[in-house]
Tab-separated table of C-alpha atoms in Angstrom:
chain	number	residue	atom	x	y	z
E	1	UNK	CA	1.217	51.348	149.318
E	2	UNK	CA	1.769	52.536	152.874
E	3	UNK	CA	4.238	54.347	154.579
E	4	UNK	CA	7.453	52.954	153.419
E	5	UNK	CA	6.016	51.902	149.741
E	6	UNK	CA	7.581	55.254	148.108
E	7	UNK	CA	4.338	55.414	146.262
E	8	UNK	CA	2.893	58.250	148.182
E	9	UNK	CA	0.727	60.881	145.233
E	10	UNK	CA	2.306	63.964	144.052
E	11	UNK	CA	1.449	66.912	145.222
E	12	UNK	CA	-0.102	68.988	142.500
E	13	UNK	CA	1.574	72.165	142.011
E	14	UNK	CA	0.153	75.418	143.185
E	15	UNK	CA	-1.067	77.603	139.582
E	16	UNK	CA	-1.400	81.406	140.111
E	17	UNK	CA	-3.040	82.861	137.081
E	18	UNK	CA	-1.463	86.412	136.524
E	19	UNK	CA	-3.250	89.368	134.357
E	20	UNK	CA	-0.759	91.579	132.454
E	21	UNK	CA	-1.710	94.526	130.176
E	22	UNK	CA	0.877	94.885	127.064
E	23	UNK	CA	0.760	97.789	125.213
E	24	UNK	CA	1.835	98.571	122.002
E	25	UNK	CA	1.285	102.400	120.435
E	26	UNK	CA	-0.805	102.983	117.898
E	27	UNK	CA	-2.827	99.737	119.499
E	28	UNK	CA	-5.348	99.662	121.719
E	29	UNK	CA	-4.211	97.651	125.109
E	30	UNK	CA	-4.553	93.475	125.583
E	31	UNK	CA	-4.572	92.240	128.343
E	32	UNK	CA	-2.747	88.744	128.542
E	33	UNK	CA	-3.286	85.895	130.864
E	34	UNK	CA	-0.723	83.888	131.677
E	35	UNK	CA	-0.686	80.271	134.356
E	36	UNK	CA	2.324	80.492	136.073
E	37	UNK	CA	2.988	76.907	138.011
E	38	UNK	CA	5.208	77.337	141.280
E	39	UNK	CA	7.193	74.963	142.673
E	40	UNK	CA	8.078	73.667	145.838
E	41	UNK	CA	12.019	74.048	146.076
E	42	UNK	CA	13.930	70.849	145.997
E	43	UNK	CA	17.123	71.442	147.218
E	44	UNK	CA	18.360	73.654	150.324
E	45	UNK	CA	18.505	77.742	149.429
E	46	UNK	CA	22.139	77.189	150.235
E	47	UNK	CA	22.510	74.916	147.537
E	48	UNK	CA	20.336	76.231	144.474
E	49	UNK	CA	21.921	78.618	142.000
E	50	UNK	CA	25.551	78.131	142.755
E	51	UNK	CA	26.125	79.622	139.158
E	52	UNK	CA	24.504	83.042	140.328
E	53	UNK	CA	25.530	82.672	143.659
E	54	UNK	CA	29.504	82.429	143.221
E	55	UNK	CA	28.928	85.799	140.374
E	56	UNK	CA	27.498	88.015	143.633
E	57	UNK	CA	29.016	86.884	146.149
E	58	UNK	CA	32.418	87.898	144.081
E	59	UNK	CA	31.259	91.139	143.227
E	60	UNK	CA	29.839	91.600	146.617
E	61	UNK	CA	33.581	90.895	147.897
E	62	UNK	CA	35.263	92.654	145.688
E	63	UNK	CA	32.898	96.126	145.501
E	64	UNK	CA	30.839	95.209	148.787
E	65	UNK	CA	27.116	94.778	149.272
E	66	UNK	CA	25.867	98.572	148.283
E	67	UNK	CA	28.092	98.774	145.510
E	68	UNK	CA	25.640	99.761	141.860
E	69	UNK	CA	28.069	97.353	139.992
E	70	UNK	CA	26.162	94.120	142.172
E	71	UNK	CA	22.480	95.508	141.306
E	72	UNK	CA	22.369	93.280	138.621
E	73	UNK	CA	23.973	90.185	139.987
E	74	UNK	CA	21.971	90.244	143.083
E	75	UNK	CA	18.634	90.574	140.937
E	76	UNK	CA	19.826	87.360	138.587
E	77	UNK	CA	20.632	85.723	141.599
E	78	UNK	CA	17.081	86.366	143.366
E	79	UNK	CA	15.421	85.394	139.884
E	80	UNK	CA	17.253	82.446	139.746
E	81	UNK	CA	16.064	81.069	143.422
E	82	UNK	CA	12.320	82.254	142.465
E	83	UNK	CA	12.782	80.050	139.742
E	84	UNK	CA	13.654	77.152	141.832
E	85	UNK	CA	10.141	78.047	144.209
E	86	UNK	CA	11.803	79.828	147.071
E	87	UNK	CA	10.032	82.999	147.839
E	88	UNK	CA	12.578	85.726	148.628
């Protein structure tokens, strides 16, 4: 179909193929290869995460943006938009 059909082909999704070495002691070291599919984001950055989101931006408030305590809740946050293919 044309323009306005809706049936327009998907977009494959872009596959990065990551190398990791895990080591274990006592073992000799594997490496492990692992596809990792990312995806284009599908809602605004303003709008993904809101769970996350509401978490820092409380602690932020209430200890400010340097504060140790937020560490965490900013990195869950980050994770959480990676997740949903934003790069930040």
């Amino acid at each position: 179909m044309g323009w306005f059909g809706g049936d327009k082909a998907a977009e494959p999704p872009e596959i990065s193929r990551l190398e990791m070495v895990q080591k274990t002691s006592g073992q000799p070291d594997q490496v492990v290869t692992v596809d990792v599919v990312k995806k284009k984001p599908t809602k605004k950055i303003c709008c993904a995460c809101p769970d996350t989101k509401a978490l820092r931006d409380t602690c932020i408030t209430e200890h400010g943006p340097d504060s140790s305590r937020c560490s965490q809740l900013i990195e869950s946050h980050k994770q959480c938009l990676r997740e949903e293919g934003f790069k930040v």
